[in-house]
Structure formats: C-alpha cells, structure tokens
Short mmCIF file of C-alpha atoms in Angstrom, two decimals:
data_model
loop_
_atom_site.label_atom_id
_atom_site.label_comp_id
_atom_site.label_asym_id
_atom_site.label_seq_id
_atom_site.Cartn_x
_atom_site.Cartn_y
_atom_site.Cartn_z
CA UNK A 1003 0.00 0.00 0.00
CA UNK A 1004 1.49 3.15 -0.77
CA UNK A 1005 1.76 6.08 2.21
CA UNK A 1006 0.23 9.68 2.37
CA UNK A 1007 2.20 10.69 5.15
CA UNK A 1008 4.25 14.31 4.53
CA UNK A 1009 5.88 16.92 6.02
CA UNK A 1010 5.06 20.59 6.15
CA UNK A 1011 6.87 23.36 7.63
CA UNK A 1012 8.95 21.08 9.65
CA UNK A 1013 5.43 18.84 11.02
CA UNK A 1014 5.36 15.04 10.34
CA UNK A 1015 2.14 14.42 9.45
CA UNK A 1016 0.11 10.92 8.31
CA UNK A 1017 -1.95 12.84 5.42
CA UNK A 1018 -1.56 16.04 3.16
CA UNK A 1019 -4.95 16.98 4.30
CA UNK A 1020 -4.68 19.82 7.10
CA UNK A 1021 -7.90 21.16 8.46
CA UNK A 1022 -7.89 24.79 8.05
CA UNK A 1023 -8.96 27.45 10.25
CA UNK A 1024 -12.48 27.61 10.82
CA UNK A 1025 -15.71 28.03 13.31
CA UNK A 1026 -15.76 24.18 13.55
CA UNK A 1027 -11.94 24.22 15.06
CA UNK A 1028 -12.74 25.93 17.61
CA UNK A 1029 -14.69 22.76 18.94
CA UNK A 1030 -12.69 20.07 20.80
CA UNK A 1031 -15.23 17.54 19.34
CA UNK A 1032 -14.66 18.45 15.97
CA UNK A 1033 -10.81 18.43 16.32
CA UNK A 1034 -11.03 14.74 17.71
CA UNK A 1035 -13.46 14.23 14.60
CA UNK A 1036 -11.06 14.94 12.17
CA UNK A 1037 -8.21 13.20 13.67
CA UNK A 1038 -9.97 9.84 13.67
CA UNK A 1039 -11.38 10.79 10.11
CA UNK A 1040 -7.45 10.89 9.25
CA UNK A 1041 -6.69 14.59 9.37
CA UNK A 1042 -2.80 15.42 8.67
CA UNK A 1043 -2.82 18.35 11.16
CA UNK A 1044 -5.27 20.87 12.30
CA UNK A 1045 -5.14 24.71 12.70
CA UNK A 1046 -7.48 26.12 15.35
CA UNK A 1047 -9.85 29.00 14.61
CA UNK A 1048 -7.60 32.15 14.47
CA UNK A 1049 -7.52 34.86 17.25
CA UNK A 1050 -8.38 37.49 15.86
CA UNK A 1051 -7.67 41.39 16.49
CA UNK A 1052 -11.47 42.01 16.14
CA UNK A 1053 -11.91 39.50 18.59
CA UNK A 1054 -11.35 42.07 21.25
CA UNK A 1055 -13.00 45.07 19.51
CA UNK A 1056 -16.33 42.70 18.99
CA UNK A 1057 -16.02 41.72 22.77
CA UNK A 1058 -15.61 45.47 23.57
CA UNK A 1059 -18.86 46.38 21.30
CA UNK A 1060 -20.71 43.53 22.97
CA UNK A 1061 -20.47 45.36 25.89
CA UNK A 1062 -23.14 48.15 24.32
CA UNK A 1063 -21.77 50.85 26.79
CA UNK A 1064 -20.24 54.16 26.55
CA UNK A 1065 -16.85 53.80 27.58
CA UNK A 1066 -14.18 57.17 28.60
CA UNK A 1067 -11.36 57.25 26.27
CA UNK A 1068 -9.33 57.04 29.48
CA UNK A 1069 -10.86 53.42 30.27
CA UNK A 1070 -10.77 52.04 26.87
CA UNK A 1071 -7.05 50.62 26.80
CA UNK A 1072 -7.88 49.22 29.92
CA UNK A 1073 -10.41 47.31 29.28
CA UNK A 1074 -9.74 46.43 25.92
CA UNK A 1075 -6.52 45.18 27.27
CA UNK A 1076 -8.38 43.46 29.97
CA UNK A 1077 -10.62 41.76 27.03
CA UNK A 1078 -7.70 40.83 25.10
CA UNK A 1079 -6.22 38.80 28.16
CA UNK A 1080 -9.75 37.21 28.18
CA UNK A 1081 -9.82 36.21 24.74
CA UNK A 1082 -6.09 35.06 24.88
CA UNK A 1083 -6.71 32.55 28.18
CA UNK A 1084 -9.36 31.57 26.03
CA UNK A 1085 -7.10 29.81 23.08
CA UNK A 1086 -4.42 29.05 25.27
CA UNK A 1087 -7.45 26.52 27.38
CA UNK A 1088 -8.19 25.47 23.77
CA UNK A 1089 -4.52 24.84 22.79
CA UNK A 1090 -4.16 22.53 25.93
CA UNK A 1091 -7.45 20.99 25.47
CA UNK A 1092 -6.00 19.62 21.70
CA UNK A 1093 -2.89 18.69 22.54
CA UNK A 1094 -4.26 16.65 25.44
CA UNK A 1095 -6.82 14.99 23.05
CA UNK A 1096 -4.60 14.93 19.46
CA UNK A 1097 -1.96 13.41 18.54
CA UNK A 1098 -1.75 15.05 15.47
CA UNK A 1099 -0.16 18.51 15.09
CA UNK A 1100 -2.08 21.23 16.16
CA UNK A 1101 -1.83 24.70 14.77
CA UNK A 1102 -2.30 27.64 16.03
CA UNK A 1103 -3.41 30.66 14.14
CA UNK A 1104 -3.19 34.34 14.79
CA UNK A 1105 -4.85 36.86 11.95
CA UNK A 1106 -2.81 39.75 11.58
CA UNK A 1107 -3.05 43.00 9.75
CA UNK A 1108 -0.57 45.09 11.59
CA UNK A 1109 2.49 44.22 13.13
CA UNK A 1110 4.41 45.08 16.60
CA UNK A 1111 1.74 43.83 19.30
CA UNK A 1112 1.58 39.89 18.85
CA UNK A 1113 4.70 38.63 20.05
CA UNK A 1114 4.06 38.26 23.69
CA UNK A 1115 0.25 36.44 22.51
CA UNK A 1116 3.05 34.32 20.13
CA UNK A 1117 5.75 32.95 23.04
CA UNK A 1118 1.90 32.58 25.25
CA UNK A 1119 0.91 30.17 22.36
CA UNK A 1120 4.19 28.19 22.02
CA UNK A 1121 3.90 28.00 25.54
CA UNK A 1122 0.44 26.51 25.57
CA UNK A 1123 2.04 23.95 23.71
CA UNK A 1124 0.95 24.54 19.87
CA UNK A 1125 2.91 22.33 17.41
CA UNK A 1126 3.43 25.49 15.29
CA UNK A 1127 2.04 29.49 14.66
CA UNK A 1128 -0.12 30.38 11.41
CA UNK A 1129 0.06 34.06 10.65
CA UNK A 1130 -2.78 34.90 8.70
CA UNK A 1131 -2.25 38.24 7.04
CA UNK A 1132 -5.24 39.38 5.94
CA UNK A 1133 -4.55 43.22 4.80
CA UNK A 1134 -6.10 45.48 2.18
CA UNK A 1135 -3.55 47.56 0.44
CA UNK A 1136 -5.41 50.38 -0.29
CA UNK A 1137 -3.38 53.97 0.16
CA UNK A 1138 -3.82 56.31 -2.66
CA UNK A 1139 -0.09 57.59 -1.87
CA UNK A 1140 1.22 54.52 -1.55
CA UNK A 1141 5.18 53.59 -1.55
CA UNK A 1142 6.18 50.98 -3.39
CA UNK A 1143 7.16 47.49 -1.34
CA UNK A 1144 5.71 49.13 2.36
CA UNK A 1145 2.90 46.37 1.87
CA UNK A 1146 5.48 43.46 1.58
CA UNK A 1147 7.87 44.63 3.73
CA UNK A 1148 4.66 44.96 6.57
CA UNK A 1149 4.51 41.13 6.28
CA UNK A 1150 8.44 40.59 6.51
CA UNK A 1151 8.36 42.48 9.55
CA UNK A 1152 5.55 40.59 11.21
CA UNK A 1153 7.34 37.20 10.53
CA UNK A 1154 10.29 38.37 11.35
CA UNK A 1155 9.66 40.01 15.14
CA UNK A 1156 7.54 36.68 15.29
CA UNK A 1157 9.85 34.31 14.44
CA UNK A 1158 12.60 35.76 16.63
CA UNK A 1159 10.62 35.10 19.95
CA UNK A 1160 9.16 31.85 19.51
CA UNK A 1161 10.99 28.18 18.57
CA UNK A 1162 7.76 26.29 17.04
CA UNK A 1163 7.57 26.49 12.78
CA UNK A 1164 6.23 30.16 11.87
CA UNK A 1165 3.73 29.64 8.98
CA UNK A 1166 2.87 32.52 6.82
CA UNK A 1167 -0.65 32.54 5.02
CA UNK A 1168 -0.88 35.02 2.72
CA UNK A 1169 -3.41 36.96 0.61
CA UNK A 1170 -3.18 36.92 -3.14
CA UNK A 1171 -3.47 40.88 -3.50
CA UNK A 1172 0.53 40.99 -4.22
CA UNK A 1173 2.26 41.73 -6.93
CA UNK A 1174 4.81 39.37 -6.56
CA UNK A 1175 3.72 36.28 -3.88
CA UNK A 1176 7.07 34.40 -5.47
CA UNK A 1177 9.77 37.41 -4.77
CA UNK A 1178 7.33 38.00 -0.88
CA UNK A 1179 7.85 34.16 -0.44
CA UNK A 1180 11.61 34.49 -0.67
CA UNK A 1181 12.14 37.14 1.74
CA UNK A 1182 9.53 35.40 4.38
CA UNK A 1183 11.69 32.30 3.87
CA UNK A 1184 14.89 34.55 4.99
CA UNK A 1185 12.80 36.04 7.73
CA UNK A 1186 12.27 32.90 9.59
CA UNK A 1187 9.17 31.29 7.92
CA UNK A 1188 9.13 27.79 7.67
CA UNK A 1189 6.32 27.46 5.07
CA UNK A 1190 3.54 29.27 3.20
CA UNK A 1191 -0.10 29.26 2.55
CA UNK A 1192 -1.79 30.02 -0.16
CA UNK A 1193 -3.70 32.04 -0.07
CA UNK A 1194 -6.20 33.36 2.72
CA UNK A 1195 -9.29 34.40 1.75
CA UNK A 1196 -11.18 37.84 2.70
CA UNK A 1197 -14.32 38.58 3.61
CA UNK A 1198 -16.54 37.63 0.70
CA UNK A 1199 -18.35 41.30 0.08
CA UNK A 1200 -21.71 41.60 -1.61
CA UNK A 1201 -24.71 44.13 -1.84
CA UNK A 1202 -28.42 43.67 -1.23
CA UNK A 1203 -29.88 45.90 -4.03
CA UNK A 1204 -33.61 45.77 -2.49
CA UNK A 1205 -32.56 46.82 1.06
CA UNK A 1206 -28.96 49.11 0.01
CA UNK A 1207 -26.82 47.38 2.54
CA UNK A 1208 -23.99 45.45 2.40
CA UNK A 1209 -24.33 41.38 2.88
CA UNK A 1210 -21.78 38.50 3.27
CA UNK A 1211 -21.45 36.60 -0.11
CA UNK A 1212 -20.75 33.48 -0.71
CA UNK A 1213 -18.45 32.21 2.49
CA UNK A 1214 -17.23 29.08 0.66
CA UNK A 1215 -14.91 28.36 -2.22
CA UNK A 1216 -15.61 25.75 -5.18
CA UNK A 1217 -13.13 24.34 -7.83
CA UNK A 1218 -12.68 27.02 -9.27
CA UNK A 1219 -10.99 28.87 -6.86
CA UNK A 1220 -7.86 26.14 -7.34
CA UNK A 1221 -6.39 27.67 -10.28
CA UNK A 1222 -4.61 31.21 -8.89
CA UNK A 1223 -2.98 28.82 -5.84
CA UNK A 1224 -2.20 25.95 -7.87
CA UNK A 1225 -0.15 28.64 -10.99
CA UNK A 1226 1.89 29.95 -7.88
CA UNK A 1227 2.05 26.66 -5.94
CA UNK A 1228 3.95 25.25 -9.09
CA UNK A 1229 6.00 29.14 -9.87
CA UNK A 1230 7.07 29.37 -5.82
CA UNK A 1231 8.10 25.87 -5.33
CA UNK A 1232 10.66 25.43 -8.15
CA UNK A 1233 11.93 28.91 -7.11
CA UNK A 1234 12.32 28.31 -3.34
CA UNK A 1235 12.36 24.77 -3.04
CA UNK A 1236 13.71 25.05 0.48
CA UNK A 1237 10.55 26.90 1.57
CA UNK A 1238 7.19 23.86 2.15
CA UNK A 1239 3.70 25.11 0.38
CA UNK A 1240 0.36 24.44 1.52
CA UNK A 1241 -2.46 25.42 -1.37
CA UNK A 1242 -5.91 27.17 0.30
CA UNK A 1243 -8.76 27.52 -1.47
CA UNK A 1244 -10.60 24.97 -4.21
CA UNK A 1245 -9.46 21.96 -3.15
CA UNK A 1246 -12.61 20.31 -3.14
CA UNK A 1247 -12.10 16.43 -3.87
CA UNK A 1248 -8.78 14.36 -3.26
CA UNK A 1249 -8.38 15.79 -6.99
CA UNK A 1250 -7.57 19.04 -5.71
CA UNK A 1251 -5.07 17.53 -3.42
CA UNK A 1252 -3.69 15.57 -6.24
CA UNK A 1253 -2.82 18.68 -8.59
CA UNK A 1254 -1.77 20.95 -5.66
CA UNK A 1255 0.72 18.09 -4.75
CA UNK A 1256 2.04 18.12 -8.70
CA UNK A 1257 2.58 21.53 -8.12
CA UNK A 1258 4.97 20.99 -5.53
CA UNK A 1259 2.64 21.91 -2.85
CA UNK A 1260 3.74 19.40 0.33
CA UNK A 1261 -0.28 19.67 1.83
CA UNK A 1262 -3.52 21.43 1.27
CA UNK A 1263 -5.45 23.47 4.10
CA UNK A 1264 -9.37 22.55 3.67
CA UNK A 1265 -12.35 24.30 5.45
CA UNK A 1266 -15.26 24.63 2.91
CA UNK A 1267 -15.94 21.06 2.12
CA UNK A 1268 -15.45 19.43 5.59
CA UNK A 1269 -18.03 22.37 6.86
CA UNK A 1270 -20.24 21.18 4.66
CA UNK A 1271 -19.87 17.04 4.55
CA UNK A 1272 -17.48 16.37 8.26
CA UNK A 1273 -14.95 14.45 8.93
CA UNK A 1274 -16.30 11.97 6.24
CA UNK A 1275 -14.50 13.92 3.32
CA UNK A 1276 -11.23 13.87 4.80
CA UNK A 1277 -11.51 9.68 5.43
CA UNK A 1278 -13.29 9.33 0.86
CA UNK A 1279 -10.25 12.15 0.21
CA UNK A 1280 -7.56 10.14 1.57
CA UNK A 1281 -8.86 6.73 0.60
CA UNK A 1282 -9.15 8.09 -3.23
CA UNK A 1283 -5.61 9.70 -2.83
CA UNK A 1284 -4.34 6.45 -2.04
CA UNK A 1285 -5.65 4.54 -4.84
CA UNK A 1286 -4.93 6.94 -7.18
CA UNK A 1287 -1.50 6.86 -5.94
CA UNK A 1288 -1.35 3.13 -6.45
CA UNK A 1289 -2.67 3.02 -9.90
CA UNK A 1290 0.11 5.39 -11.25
CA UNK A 1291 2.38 3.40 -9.60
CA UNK A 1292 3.94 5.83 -6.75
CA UNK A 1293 4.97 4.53 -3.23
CA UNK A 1294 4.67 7.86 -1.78
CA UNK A 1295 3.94 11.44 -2.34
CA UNK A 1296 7.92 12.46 -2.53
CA UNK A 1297 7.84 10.30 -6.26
CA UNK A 1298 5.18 13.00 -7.63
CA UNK A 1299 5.56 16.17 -5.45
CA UNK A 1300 6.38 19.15 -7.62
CA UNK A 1301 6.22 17.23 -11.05
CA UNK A 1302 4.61 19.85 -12.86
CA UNK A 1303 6.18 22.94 -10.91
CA UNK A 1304 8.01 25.23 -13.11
CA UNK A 1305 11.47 23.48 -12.88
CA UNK A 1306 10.95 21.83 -15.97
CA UNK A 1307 10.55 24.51 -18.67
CA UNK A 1308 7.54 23.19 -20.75
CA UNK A 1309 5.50 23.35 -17.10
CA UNK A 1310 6.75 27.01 -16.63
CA UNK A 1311 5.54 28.53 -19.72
CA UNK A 1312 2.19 26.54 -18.83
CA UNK A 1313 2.13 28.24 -15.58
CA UNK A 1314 3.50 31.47 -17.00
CA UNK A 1315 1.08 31.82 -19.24
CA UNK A 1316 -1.51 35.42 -19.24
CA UNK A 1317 -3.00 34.70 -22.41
CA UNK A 1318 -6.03 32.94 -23.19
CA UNK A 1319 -7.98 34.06 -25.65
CA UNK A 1320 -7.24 30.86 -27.86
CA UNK A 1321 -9.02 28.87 -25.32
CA UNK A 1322 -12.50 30.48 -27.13
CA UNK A 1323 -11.36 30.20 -30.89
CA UNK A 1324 -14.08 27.59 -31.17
CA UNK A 1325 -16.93 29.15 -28.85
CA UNK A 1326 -19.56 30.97 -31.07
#
C-alpha cells in the first residue's frame, strides 16, 4: 500500500490533508473528529484582532477614552486565556499537530500572545495576514515589507515552525515568499481568503457573499504553488482555497505543494470527506504506480521549462477560438 504521510513546515504528518482554520476548530469535538477521520494536522480557529473590539462592542456601553485601553486590554487577556485553554485541550486529546493561528493586519503587538501560544504547547504558529492595500499615496514594497516584519519580530521570539498565510493581492507572492523564507518562515499558505463582500440591491446594505470556495478557486494557488516551489524549493507550500475532492489535493501536490489546508468542504460534509479524500488519494497513488507522495511532489512545478511557460502563461484568448 502506498503512504500519504508528509511533512510541512517542519510537522510530520500521516496525510496532506490539514484542516484549516475555521468556526468548527474551535470545537474540541470536531478536532477529535477529524483526527480519527485521518486529518494530517489541524489549525485552530484564528484569534483574531477584532476578537477584542467585537467583545468590547458587545459590551453596548459608553466607555471614557481614558478606560478604553484598559479594558480592551483586559478583554484581550480574556480572549487570549481563552485559546491558550483550547490549545491545551487539543494537545491533550490529538496526537496530530495542532496549529495555532493568529490573523494579523498590523504588526508590533503579537509577540508576547506568540511565546503565550508556544507556551500553551501549539505544534506550530499560522500568521494569517489578511490586509487590504489600499493607500492612494502609496510607496512601493511598504505592503510586503509589513509582512516581513511581522514574521520576522515573530519568528525571533518563539521556537515552534512560523507559517505565513498570505493573501493573493501581491504583486509578486514568489519574490514575498523568498524574503519570508529569509525572515524565519518555515512554510507558506496560499492564499487566505477575505471577507466575501456583496450588496443587497432591495434593502442598500452590504451582505456576506458566498463564504465558501468551489473548484474554481484552485487555479490562482495551484499557478503559484507550481511558480514558488521550483523557485524556493527550500521553503514547504500548503495550497488554500478549491481543493474540493482528493483531486484538488492531487494537482496541488504536482505543483509541488507538500499539503492542502481545507475548510469549505469538511463544513459542509465532516470528517467523512477527509476519510473518501484520503482513501481516493491512495488509490490513485497506487494506480500510477507511486509509493509515496515524494515520487510526484512538484512534477509539474516550473522546474521543468515546458511546465513554466504553462504556468507562466496570461494569455487565453485561444481557449474560445471555437466558442460561437
């Protein structure tokens, strides 16, 4: 029988598959659920900065500007004992790696929550930088160089793997990749996803849109999977986003991604899609003929030319010669 198991960012784990950050990780049943359904790793619900401002608004009080840091500091011990109990609750009840995740959009306040995590006794630290770029007088490379800096003061404090999810809004995610890698990341994700934004055009107000991704979603993580990984082989990717059938984990995997991070469909189905995903990775494993992932990983990543100018490729307006 050939094996699934992989590494990522340092982690030993039995299956690609890592359960992404989501409302359902933040449940010690579900975590056991998807360990016994043959999870790789998990990464808890990420603390968020708006964590503290929602607990703050939940409050519906006037507050003095003189109490405010007070109290929101106060709240943001609360909602830190919080994770740590649920970091200590997994590792008691996992034996599978368990990740924690912290979603950042500015940098210089998370390192003491960081060495409190490692503490706790998380396997490893997600950063999920979730950030909108969107100054009119903007200077070239501050955007980047905001993410460098948070994985960098990061990464300096704590010894657990430092795992950088990014967003897709960059203008270069393979030259950002690089320079995280010589900041002190051990691997990448790609890519977080923002809040999906819609309008309601009978009542004017802004909605949620669609919160989960389909298929489609696979192809901008899977071109830069297969461009970062022959580029900065030394640095492990993890594809987000689309992967929606072991399929998905099988092309991410060509791309030289080492695992996948999945939310969407194991919201929807359980831990039941993780146990059909591995069992069809397996067999299609078998029936090609490879003992492992290693004999596939990255064999359509741009090291070989005739993949790069695949995943190079802008143009596709040749695609629709025959559509009338």
């Amino acid at each position: 029988m050939s094996s699934i198991n992989t590494t990522f960012g340092g982690l030993e784990i039995k299956s690609p598959i890592i359960v992404g950050s989501n409302s359902q990780t933040a449940s010690l049943n579900k975590l056991v659920e998807f360990e016994k359904a043959g999870a790789g790793a998990v990464v808890l619900k990420s603390l968020f900065e708006e964590s503290i401002t929602m607990e703050l608004a939940a409050n519906d009080t006037e507050i003095h500007p003189e109490a405010y840091d007070y109290l929101a500091g106060y709240l943001g011990e609360k909602v830190l004992a919080d994770y740590l109990e649920l970091i200590k609750k997994a590792k008691s009840s996992l034996s599978i790696p368990v990740i924690a995740s912290i979603a950042c959009h500015t940098d210089g306040k998370w390192e003491e929550f960081a060495k409190r995590i490692e503490e706790a006794g998380a396997d490893a630290l997600e950063l999920n930088i979730m950030s909108l770029c969107t100054e009119r007088n903007y200077t070239d490379g501050v955007f980047e160089k905001m993410h460098e800096n948070i994985v960098a003061n990061i990464a300096s404090k704590i010894s657990i793997p430092v795992i950088a999810k990014i967003g897709s809004n960059l203008s270069n995610p393979l030259a950002l990749c690089d320079r995280l890698y010589a900041k002190g990341a051990k691997a990448v994700v790609l890519f977080n996803r923002f809040y999906p934004t819609d309008i309601d055009i009978d009542k004017l107000t802004f909605t949620t849109g669609n919160p989960f991704t389909s298929a489609a979603d696979l192809s901008i993580p899977l071109r830069w999977a297969g461009l970062i990984s022959a580029a900065v082989p030394a640095l492990p990717v993890a594809v987000s986003g689309g992967v929606e059938s072991y399929k998905g984990v099988v092309k991410a995997i060509l791309s030289g991604a080492s695992a996948v991070e999945v939310a969407s469909p194991i919201i929807r189905q359980g831990g039941a899609w993780i146990s059909e995903a591995n069992a069809a990775l397996e067999q299609w494993q078998e029936s090609k003929g490879y003992d492992c992932i290693c004999d596939y990983k990255g064999k359509m990543n741009a090291a070989e030319p005739e993949n790069a100018d695949k995943l190079l490729r802008t143009q596709f307006l040749k695609y629709f010669s025959d559509v009338h």
